[in-house]
mmCIF file with all atom_site columns, C-alpha atoms in Angstrom:
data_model
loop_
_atom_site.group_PDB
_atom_site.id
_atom_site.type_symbol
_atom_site.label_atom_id
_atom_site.label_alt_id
_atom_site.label_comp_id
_atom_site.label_asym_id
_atom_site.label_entity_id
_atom_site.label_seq_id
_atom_site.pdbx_PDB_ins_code
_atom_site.Cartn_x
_atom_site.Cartn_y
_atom_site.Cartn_z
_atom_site.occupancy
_atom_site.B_iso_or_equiv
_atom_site.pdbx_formal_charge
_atom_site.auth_seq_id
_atom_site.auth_comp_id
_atom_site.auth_asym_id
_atom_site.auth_atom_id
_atom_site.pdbx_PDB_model_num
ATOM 1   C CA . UNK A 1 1   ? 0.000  0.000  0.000   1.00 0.00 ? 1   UNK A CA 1
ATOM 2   C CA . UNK A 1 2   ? 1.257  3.831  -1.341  1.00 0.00 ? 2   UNK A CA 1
ATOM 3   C CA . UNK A 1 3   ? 0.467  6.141  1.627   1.00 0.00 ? 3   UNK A CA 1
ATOM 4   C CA . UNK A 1 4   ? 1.442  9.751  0.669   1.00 0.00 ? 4   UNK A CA 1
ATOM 5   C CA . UNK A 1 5   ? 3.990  11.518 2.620   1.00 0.00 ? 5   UNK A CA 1
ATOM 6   C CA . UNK A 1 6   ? 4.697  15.822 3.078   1.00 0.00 ? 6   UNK A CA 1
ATOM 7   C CA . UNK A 1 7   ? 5.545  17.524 -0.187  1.00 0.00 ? 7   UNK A CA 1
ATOM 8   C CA . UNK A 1 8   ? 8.841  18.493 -1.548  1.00 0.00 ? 8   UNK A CA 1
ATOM 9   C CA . UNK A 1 9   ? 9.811  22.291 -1.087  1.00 0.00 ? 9   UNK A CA 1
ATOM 10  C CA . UNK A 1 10  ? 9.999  22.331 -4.929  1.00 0.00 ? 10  UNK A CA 1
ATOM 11  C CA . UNK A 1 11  ? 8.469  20.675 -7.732  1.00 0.00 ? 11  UNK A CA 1
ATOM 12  C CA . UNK A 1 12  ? 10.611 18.883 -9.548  1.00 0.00 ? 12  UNK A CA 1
ATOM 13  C CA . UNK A 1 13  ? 10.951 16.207 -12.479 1.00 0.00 ? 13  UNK A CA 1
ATOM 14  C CA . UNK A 1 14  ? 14.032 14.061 -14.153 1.00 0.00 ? 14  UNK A CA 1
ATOM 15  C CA . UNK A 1 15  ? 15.702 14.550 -10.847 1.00 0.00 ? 15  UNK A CA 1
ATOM 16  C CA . UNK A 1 16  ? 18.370 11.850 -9.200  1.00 0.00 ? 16  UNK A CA 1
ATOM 17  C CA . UNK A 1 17  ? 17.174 10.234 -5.822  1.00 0.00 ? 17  UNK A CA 1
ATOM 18  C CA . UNK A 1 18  ? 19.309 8.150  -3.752  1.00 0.00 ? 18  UNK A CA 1
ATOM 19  C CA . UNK A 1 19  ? 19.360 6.734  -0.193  1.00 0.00 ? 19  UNK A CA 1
ATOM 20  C CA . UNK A 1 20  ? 21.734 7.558  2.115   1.00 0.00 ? 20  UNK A CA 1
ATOM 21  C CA . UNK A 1 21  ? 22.304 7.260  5.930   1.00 0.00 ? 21  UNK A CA 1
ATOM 22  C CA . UNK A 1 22  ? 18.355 6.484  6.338   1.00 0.00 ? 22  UNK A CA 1
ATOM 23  C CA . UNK A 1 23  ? 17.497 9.508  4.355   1.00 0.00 ? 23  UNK A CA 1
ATOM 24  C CA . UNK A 1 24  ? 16.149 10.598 0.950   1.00 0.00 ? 24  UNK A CA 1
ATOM 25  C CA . UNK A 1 25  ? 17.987 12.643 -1.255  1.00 0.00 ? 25  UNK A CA 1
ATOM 26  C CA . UNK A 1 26  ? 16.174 14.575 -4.592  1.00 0.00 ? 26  UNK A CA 1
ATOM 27  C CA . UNK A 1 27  ? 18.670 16.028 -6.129  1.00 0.00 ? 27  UNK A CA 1
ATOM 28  C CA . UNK A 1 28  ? 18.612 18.953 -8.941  1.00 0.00 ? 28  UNK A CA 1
ATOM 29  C CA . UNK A 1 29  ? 16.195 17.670 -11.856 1.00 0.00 ? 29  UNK A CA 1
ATOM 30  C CA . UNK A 1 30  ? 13.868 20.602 -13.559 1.00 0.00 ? 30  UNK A CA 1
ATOM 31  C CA . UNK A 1 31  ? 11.072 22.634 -12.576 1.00 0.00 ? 31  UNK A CA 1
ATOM 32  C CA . UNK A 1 32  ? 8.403  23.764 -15.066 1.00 0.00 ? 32  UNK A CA 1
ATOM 33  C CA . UNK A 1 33  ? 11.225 25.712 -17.042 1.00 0.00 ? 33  UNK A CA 1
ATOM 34  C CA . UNK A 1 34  ? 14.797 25.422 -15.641 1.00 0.00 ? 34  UNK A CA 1
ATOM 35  C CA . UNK A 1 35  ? 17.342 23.023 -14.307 1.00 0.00 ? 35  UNK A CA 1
ATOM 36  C CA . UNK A 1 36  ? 17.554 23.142 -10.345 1.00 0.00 ? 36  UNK A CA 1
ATOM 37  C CA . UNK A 1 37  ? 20.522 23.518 -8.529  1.00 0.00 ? 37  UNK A CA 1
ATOM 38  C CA . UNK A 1 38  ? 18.588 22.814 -5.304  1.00 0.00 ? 38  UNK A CA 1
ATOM 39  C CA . UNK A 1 39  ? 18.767 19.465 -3.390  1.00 0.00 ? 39  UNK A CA 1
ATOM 40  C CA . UNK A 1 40  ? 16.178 18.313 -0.619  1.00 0.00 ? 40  UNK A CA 1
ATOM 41  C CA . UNK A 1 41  ? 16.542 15.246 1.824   1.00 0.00 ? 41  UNK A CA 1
ATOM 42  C CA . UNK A 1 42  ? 13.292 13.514 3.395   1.00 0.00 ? 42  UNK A CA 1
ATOM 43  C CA . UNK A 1 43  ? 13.892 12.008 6.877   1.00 0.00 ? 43  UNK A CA 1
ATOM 44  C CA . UNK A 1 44  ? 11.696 9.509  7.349   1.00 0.00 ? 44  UNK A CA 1
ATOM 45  C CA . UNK A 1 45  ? 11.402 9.374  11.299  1.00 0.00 ? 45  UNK A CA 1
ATOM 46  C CA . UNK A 1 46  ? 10.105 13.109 10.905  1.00 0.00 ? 46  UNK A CA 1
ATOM 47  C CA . UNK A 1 47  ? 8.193  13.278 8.342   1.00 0.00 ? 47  UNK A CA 1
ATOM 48  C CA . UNK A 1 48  ? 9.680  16.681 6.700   1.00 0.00 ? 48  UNK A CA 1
ATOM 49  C CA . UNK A 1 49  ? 11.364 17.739 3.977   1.00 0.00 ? 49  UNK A CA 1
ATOM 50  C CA . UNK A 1 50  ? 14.635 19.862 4.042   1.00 0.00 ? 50  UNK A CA 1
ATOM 51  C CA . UNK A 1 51  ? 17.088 21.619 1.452   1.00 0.00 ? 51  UNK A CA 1
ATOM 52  C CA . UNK A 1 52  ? 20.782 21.415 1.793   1.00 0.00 ? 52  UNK A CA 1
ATOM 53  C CA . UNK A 1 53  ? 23.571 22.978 -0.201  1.00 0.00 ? 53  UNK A CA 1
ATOM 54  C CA . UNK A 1 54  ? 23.311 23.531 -4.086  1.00 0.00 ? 54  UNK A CA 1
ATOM 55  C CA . UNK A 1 55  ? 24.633 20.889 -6.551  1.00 0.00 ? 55  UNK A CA 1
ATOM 56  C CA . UNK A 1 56  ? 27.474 22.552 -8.364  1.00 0.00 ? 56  UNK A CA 1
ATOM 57  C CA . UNK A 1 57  ? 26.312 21.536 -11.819 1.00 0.00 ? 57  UNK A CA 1
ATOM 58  C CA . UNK A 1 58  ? 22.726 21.733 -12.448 1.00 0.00 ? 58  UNK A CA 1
ATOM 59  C CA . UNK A 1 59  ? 21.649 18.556 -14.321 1.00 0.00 ? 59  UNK A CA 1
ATOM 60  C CA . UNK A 1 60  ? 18.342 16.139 -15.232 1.00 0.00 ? 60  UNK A CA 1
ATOM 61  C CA . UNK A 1 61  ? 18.953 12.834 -15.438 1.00 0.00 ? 61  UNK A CA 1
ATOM 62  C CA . UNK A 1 62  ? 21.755 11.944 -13.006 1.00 0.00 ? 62  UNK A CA 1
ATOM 63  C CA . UNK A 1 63  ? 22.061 8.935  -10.738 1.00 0.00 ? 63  UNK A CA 1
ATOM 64  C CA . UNK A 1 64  ? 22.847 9.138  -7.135  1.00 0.00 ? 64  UNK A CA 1
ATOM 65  C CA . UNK A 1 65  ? 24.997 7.088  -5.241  1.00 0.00 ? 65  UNK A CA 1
ATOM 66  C CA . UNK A 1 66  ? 26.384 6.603  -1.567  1.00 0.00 ? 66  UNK A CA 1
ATOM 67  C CA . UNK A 1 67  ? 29.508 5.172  -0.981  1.00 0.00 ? 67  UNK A CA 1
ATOM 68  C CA . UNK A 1 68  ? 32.120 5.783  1.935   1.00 0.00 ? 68  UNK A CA 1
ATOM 69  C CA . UNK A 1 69  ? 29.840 8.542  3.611   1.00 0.00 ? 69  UNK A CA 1
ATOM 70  C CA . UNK A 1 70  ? 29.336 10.186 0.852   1.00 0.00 ? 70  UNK A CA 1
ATOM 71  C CA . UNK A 1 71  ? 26.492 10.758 -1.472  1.00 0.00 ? 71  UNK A CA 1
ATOM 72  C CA . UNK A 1 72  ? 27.660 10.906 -5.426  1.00 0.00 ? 72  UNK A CA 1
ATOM 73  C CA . UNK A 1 73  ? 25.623 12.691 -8.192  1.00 0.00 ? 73  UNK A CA 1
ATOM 74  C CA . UNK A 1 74  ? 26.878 11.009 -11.664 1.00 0.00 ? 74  UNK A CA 1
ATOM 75  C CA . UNK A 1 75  ? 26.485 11.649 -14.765 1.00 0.00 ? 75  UNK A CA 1
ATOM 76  C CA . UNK A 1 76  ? 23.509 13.788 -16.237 1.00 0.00 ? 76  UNK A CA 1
ATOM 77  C CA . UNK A 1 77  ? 22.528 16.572 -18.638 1.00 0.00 ? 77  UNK A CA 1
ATOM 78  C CA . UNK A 1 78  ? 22.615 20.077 -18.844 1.00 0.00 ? 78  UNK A CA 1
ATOM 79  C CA . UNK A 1 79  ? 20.211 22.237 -21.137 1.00 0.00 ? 79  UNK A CA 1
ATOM 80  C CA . UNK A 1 80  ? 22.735 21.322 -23.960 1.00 0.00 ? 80  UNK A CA 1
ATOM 81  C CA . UNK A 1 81  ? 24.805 18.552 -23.595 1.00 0.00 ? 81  UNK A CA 1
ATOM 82  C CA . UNK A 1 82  ? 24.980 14.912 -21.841 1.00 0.00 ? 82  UNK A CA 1
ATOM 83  C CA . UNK A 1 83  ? 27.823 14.665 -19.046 1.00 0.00 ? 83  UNK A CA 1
ATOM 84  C CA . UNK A 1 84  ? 30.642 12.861 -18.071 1.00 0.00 ? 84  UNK A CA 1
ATOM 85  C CA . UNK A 1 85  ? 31.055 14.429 -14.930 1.00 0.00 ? 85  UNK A CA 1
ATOM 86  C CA . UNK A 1 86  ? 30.523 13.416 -10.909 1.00 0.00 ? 86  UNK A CA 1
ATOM 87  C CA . UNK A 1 87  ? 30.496 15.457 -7.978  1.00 0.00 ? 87  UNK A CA 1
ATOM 88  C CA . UNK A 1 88  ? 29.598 14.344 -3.965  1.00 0.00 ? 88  UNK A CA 1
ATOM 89  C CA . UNK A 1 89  ? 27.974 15.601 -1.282  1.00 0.00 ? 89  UNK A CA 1
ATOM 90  C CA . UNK A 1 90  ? 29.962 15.469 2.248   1.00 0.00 ? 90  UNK A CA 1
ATOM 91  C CA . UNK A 1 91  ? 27.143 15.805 4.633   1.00 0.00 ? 91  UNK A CA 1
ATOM 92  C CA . UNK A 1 92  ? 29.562 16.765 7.782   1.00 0.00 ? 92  UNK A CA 1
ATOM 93  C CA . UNK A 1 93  ? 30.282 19.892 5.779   1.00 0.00 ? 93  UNK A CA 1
ATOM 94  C CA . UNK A 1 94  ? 27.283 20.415 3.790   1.00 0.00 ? 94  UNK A CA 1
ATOM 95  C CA . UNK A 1 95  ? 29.141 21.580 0.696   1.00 0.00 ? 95  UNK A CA 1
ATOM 96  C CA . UNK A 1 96  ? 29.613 19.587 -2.567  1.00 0.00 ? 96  UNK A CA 1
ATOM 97  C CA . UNK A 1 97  ? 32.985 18.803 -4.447  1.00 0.00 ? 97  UNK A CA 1
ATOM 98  C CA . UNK A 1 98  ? 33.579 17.694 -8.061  1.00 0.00 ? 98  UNK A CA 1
ATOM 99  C CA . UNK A 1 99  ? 35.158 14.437 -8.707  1.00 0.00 ? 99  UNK A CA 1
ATOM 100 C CA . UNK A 1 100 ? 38.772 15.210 -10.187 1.00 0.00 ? 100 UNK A CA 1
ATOM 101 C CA . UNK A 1 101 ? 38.603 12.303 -13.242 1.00 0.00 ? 101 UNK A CA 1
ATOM 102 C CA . UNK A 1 102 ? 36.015 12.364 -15.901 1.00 0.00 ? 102 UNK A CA 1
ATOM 103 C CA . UNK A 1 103 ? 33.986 9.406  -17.362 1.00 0.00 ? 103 UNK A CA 1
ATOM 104 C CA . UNK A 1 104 ? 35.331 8.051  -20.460 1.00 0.00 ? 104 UNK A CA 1
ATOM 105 C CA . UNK A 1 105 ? 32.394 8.563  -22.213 1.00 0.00 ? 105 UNK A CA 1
ATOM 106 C CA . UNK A 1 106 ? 29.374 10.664 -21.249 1.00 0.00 ? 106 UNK A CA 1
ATOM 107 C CA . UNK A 1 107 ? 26.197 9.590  -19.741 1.00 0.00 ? 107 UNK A CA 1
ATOM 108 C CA . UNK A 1 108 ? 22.607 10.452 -18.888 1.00 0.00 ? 108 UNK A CA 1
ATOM 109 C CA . UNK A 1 109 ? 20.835 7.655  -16.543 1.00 0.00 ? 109 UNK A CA 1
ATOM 110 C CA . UNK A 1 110 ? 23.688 5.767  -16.293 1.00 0.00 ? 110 UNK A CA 1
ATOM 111 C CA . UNK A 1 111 ? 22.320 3.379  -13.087 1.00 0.00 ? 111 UNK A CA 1
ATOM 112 C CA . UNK A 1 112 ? 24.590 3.259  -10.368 1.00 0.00 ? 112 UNK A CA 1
ATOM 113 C CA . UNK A 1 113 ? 25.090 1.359  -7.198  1.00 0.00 ? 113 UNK A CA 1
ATOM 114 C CA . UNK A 1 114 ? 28.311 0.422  -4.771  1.00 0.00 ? 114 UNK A CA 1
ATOM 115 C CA . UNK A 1 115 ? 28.340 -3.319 -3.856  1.00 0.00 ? 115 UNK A CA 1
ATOM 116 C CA . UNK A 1 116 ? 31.367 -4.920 -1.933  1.00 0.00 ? 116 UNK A CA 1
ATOM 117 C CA . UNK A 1 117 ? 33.726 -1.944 -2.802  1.00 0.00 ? 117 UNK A CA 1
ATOM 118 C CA . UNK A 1 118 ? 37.410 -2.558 -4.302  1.00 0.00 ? 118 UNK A CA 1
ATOM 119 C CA . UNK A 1 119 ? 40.252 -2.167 -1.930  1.00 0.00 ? 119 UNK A CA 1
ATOM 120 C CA . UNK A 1 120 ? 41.829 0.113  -4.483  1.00 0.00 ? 120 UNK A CA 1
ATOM 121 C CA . UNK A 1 121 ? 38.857 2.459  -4.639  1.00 0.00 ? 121 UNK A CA 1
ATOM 122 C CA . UNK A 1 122 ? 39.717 5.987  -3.318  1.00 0.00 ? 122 UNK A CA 1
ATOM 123 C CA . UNK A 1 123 ? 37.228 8.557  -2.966  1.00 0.00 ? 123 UNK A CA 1
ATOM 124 C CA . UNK A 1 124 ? 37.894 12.538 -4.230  1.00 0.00 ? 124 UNK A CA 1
#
């Protein structure tokens, strides 16, 4: 069974949603007429919706991931072109950071997830 829940602060669609420490993340995505830069977590165990910091690049069709405390935005598009670009969220600091490399190829919806991470993974 669907039971509703409180409403975002902003309308949104194509946005990127991901999970992370027991919270919901909506992050950037469009409005009637622009790309958002804004980002809102859901806290279940309240009940309310909250904004954080801006993404850096505004972008539809990202994919959110956590991994290692933080929360990744990858991937995307801007008004113009598709991306091959990731940034994360550190929530102790409540800013965001671009990741340094760039995908090989650029990609809209790419599906992400983090499952039994590599030893020679390194955030940053």
């Amino acid at each position: 069974m669907w039971t509703p829940i409180a409403n975002m602060c902003e309308h949104r669609s194509f946005a990127g949603v991901g999970v992370f420490n027991g919270e919901l993340y909506v992050v950037s995505g469009r409005n009637r007429s622009n790309l958002l830069s804004s980002v809102e977590k859901y806290r279940p165990s309240t009940g309310v919706w909250k904004t954080i910091a801006d993404i850096l690049l505004p972008q539809k069709y990202a994919d959110v991931v956590a991994l290692n405390g933080l929360l990744y935005v990858i991937g995307g598009m801007n008004e113009t072109s598709i991306l091959n670009s990731a940034e994360y969220y550190n929530p102790n600091t409540n800013t965001w950071a671009m990741v340094t490399s760039k995908m090989n190829l650029m990609r809209y919806s790419p599906g992400v997830v983090a499952i039994n991470r590599p030893k020679h993974f390194t955030t940053g």
